[in-house]
XYZ file of C-alpha atoms in Angstrom:
360
model
C -0.020 -0.283 0.270
C 1.781 3.215 -0.452
C 2.365 4.880 2.003
C -0.051 7.828 3.062
C 0.938 11.697 3.720
C 0.602 12.753 6.894
C -2.707 15.317 7.169
C -3.017 17.875 9.812
C -6.619 19.899 10.661
C -6.718 23.146 11.474
C -10.536 24.168 13.341
C -11.231 27.703 13.113
C -13.998 27.229 16.126
C -17.138 29.555 15.890
C -18.685 29.656 19.547
C -21.803 29.154 18.265
C -21.136 25.326 17.194
C -23.259 23.240 20.308
C -21.550 19.632 21.016
C -23.620 16.604 20.531
C -24.417 13.518 23.875
C -21.243 10.884 24.123
C -24.551 8.876 24.898
C -26.201 8.545 21.332
C -24.578 6.700 18.713
C -27.324 5.494 15.410
C -26.895 3.905 12.566
C -28.152 1.983 9.853
C -31.252 2.157 7.088
C -32.956 4.223 9.131
C -31.414 6.898 10.957
C -30.361 7.327 7.002
C -33.177 8.208 6.121
C -34.040 10.918 8.715
C -30.485 12.450 7.862
C -31.005 12.699 4.278
C -34.199 14.451 4.451
C -32.195 17.020 6.309
C -30.132 18.110 2.981
C -31.092 19.820 -0.188
C -30.130 17.588 -3.932
C -31.004 21.203 -5.637
C -28.573 22.171 -3.903
C -25.321 20.060 -4.013
C -25.247 19.788 -7.897
C -25.317 23.229 -8.131
C -22.769 23.393 -5.609
C -21.278 20.992 -7.664
C -21.855 22.125 -11.529
C -19.985 25.572 -10.230
C -16.442 24.226 -10.032
C -17.559 22.464 -12.933
C -17.154 19.118 -11.106
C -20.381 17.492 -13.034
C -18.493 17.469 -15.871
C -18.320 13.509 -18.689
C -20.732 12.012 -15.869
C -23.424 9.920 -16.425
C -24.991 8.756 -13.762
C -23.044 8.807 -10.483
C -23.511 12.726 -9.586
C -22.654 14.579 -7.134
C -25.885 14.151 -5.546
C -25.092 9.512 -5.078
C -21.901 10.150 -4.253
C -23.038 12.167 -1.049
C -25.203 9.533 -0.155
C -22.899 7.135 -0.939
C -19.784 7.813 0.747
C -22.962 9.195 3.267
C -24.469 5.227 4.190
C -20.777 3.802 4.760
C -19.240 6.772 7.680
C -22.908 6.017 9.264
C -22.915 1.892 9.036
C -18.161 2.917 9.886
C -18.030 0.722 6.829
C -14.021 -0.144 6.199
C -13.364 -0.512 2.143
C -15.106 0.589 -0.915
C -15.267 -3.248 -1.367
C -17.411 -3.623 2.148
C -19.496 -0.952 -0.056
C -20.669 -2.256 -2.545
C -21.439 -5.003 -1.530
C -22.940 -3.726 2.081
C -25.522 -1.666 -0.365
C -26.617 -4.406 -2.800
C -28.846 -6.637 -1.128
C -30.177 -3.232 -0.096
C -30.658 -2.047 -3.372
C -34.392 -1.367 -2.817
C -34.464 -0.094 0.629
C -31.926 2.490 -0.844
C -34.231 3.925 -3.409
C -36.736 4.527 -2.016
C -35.047 7.694 -0.297
C -33.020 8.629 -4.143
C -30.282 6.386 -3.959
C -30.683 4.950 -7.303
C -27.307 4.218 -8.654
C -25.810 1.616 -6.824
C -22.035 2.009 -7.489
C -18.927 -0.248 -8.269
C -15.981 -0.903 -6.471
C -14.143 1.318 -8.929
C -16.578 4.286 -9.499
C -16.903 5.056 -6.297
C -12.530 5.052 -6.575
C -12.796 7.211 -9.960
C -15.766 8.940 -8.047
C -13.319 9.984 -5.552
C -9.971 10.904 -6.916
C -11.373 13.186 -9.332
C -14.655 14.408 -8.238
C -13.083 17.982 -6.539
C -12.967 17.956 -2.272
C -15.087 21.365 -2.317
C -18.593 20.368 -3.583
C -18.389 18.946 -0.090
C -16.007 21.016 1.594
C -19.500 23.780 -0.372
C -22.804 21.336 1.305
C -21.146 21.454 4.888
C -20.272 24.973 4.457
C -24.287 25.754 3.147
C -26.029 24.201 6.037
C -28.151 26.517 7.761
C -29.542 24.237 10.706
C -26.785 27.010 12.896
C -29.330 28.693 14.419
C -31.119 25.240 15.619
C -27.865 24.292 17.447
C -27.421 26.960 18.711
C -27.632 26.395 22.877
C -29.562 27.559 24.597
C -27.825 29.986 26.768
C -27.640 32.333 23.551
C -31.625 32.572 25.683
C -29.546 34.488 28.388
C -27.855 37.623 28.776
C -24.165 36.820 26.780
C -21.327 39.331 27.650
C -19.885 41.206 24.938
C -18.052 39.823 24.382
C -19.614 36.107 22.974
C -20.008 37.533 19.266
C -16.397 38.149 18.536
C -15.384 35.597 20.493
C -13.318 32.686 17.633
C -11.114 29.445 18.721
C -8.861 27.950 16.445
C -7.345 24.789 17.225
C -6.026 21.977 16.114
C -5.144 18.302 16.497
C -4.435 15.080 14.996
C -5.240 10.824 15.583
C -3.145 7.758 14.629
C -4.598 5.737 11.022
C -3.039 3.775 9.787
C 0.468 4.356 11.307
C 0.507 8.181 10.456
C -2.418 9.809 8.914
C -4.193 13.149 11.503
C -7.978 13.296 11.377
C -10.193 14.669 14.468
C -12.570 18.306 14.078
C -15.585 20.359 13.475
C -15.751 23.784 13.156
C -17.459 26.516 10.451
C -14.038 26.586 8.861
C -11.539 24.597 8.385
C -7.742 24.106 7.001
C -5.643 21.126 6.095
C -1.978 20.622 5.876
C 0.931 18.149 6.938
C 0.922 17.491 10.051
C 3.972 18.771 10.605
C 3.269 22.284 10.222
C 3.161 23.950 13.248
C 0.761 25.044 15.173
C 1.514 28.188 14.774
C 0.926 28.811 11.081
C -2.653 29.109 11.481
C -2.560 32.222 14.091
C -2.515 34.785 10.854
C -2.506 38.040 12.430
C -4.420 39.575 9.018
C -7.438 36.902 9.325
C -8.800 39.637 12.478
C -10.609 41.966 12.739
C -10.484 44.624 15.397
C -12.390 44.334 18.834
C -12.042 40.214 16.733
C -11.107 37.819 20.364
C -9.692 34.309 19.535
C -8.673 31.197 22.547
C -6.465 29.574 21.379
C -4.282 26.764 22.792
C -0.487 27.071 24.009
C 1.223 25.792 21.579
C -0.009 28.927 19.056
C 2.642 31.839 21.150
C 4.314 34.156 19.193
C 5.449 37.530 20.952
C 5.476 38.514 17.144
C 2.118 37.883 16.354
C 0.904 38.275 19.838
C 2.307 42.488 19.516
C 0.637 42.535 15.953
C -2.923 41.583 17.310
C -2.728 43.880 19.792
C -1.767 46.480 17.985
C -4.044 45.722 16.263
C -6.976 45.874 18.068
C -7.519 42.042 18.362
C -7.410 40.269 21.766
C -5.956 36.954 22.432
C -6.049 34.443 24.833
C -4.084 31.519 25.603
C -2.727 29.111 28.001
C 0.651 30.022 29.364
C 3.562 27.838 28.593
C 6.287 26.631 31.702
C 9.255 27.831 30.058
C 7.841 31.573 29.627
C 10.193 34.490 30.740
C 9.452 37.609 31.388
C 9.316 40.766 33.179
C 6.615 41.474 36.525
C 5.230 45.312 36.493
C 1.967 45.104 38.762
C 1.188 42.203 40.459
C -2.687 41.054 42.780
C -3.763 38.139 44.888
C -6.824 38.084 45.840
C -8.135 35.500 48.738
C -11.564 34.226 49.759
C -12.511 34.371 53.488
C -10.433 31.502 54.375
C -6.995 33.111 53.885
C -6.545 30.735 49.896
C -6.236 32.132 46.378
C -8.677 32.430 44.181
C -7.738 34.310 41.502
C -3.629 36.802 40.478
C -3.526 39.312 38.149
C -0.045 38.698 36.540
C 1.180 42.571 34.353
C 4.292 41.578 32.532
C 6.456 42.478 30.514
C 7.768 39.594 27.992
C 11.050 40.755 26.111
C 13.001 38.736 23.804
C 15.783 39.324 21.238
C 15.281 37.835 17.539
C 18.352 39.148 17.050
C 21.116 41.286 16.688
C 19.196 43.893 14.873
C 15.221 42.812 16.030
C 14.575 42.700 19.831
C 10.242 41.995 21.146
C 8.637 43.815 23.423
C 5.255 42.718 24.577
C 2.893 43.762 27.107
C 0.404 41.035 28.268
C -1.789 40.241 31.382
C -1.549 36.932 32.938
C -4.629 35.284 35.273
C -4.352 32.428 36.936
C -7.064 30.655 38.558
C -7.901 27.766 40.561
C -9.999 24.727 39.568
C -11.635 23.186 40.930
C -13.514 20.886 39.254
C -10.395 19.016 39.164
C -9.402 16.091 41.759
C -7.066 18.523 43.084
C -7.572 21.631 42.798
C -4.471 22.930 39.718
C -3.868 26.440 39.446
C -4.170 27.354 36.128
C -2.185 30.474 34.549
C -3.978 32.490 30.886
C -2.277 34.682 28.882
C -3.654 37.671 27.273
C -2.892 41.203 25.682
C -5.965 42.460 26.862
C -4.592 44.014 30.756
C -8.381 45.513 30.630
C -10.536 42.860 31.044
C -11.907 41.524 34.473
C -9.579 38.230 35.006
C -13.372 36.518 35.513
C -14.372 37.038 32.025
C -10.201 35.956 30.765
C -10.993 32.751 32.620
C -14.766 32.257 30.660
C -12.923 32.741 27.340
C -11.389 29.852 27.729
C -13.020 27.278 29.036
C -15.140 28.287 25.891
C -11.995 26.527 24.158
C -12.655 23.609 25.694
C -16.019 22.826 24.682
C -14.415 22.674 20.767
C -11.756 20.040 22.659
C -15.068 18.122 24.099
C -16.257 17.872 20.394
C -13.486 16.316 19.381
C -13.972 13.237 20.904
C -16.948 13.178 20.796
C -16.955 13.375 16.632
C -14.582 9.803 16.862
C -17.126 8.307 18.934
C -19.473 8.789 16.887
C -17.209 8.533 13.667
C -13.577 6.718 14.071
C -12.231 6.702 11.127
C -9.945 3.777 10.830
C -10.060 2.823 6.882
C -10.148 5.537 4.761
C -11.833 4.440 1.046
C -8.605 5.508 -1.001
C -5.106 7.062 -0.875
C -4.975 10.492 -2.401
C -5.341 13.443 -0.581
C -8.151 14.579 -2.221
C -9.797 10.919 -1.191
C -9.199 11.458 2.823
C -10.480 14.864 2.416
C -14.027 13.779 0.091
C -13.949 11.323 3.355
C -13.540 13.416 5.682
C -15.728 16.756 4.894
C -18.417 13.518 4.778
C -18.018 13.534 8.323
C -18.602 16.195 9.278
C -22.018 16.325 7.258
C -22.984 13.645 8.713
C -22.138 14.013 12.671
C -23.675 17.697 11.993
C -26.831 16.209 11.131
C -26.495 13.569 13.165
C -26.501 17.415 16.112
C -29.780 18.480 13.998
C -31.912 15.264 14.723
C -30.630 14.851 18.298
C -32.257 18.041 19.609
C -35.103 18.102 17.815
C -35.278 14.642 19.617
C -35.416 16.126 21.923
C -37.642 19.304 21.504
C -40.770 17.032 20.821
C -42.867 17.192 23.753
C -42.904 14.383 26.816
C -46.417 13.854 25.937
C -45.951 13.209 21.936
C -43.648 9.985 22.849
C -45.411 8.519 25.160
């Protein structure tokens, strides 16, 4: 088997996307039919035609392609051969929900290699279920920073021996797994007033200073080996004399070379995480030296939601094998996994919203 180049999936996670209950696992044709009903065939084909992926296609169009791939992902099938073998006995049932062309193994292999993964990216991004999936917390009064918050993160898992994937979000990018995470922290992509929550892997003083000059706030976790000078230090205690929070206004100085030295002013907010088995001090770093410490902590805690979603996605749609060796085929499978996860969230939300009386 050809060695597959590792990928890294970078996620720009917007706070309106929900996590999914890890207790529910759906598979099989009935759930498949419910998910298909949430898709718009006309839009899918329009996207494919716009990109030019319907040229020279006789029967296995983008809609049929999407249905087959969704079927494979939901049924957790491991190979193209298994997909074909599993679908033919269910041909009559599948025809009733629009899957009229059951592809041969070679047909699906060719489609995964030739049809642009951009078609499936558009299908994922066009979904109009954002408001329906929005957290119930939006009904309550949200802090003023809530609508400006963006979260970026990346992660990898091994597939075969080195292929990587895990994550979901609104804007997604693939790079080599060897690409450093700081690649995704591009100050130019943020506007004045934006708030970015990110992992400590993204710490870069020069980029942080650029964000500060552009009026963009960042919140990240501190690295242990950072060197800085403390300008001001305030510790807050509870009635028992125990620390609840500490704020330190600091200056970082880094000499890039003989001609260039970077100076960056920031604030360290250290809070006590009492949710752990043992209380633990968590130091956070931000360039907003005026924002309340409580808000800084709340912003960083929002970043945990994406990690929870990573775990839930892996539980519901584990990627054990890919259906092709080309980058395009791999990306198609990943996009379809994200689509399946999104549609499943919609179904779950609707089930939860049904009146209990109707379920009796």
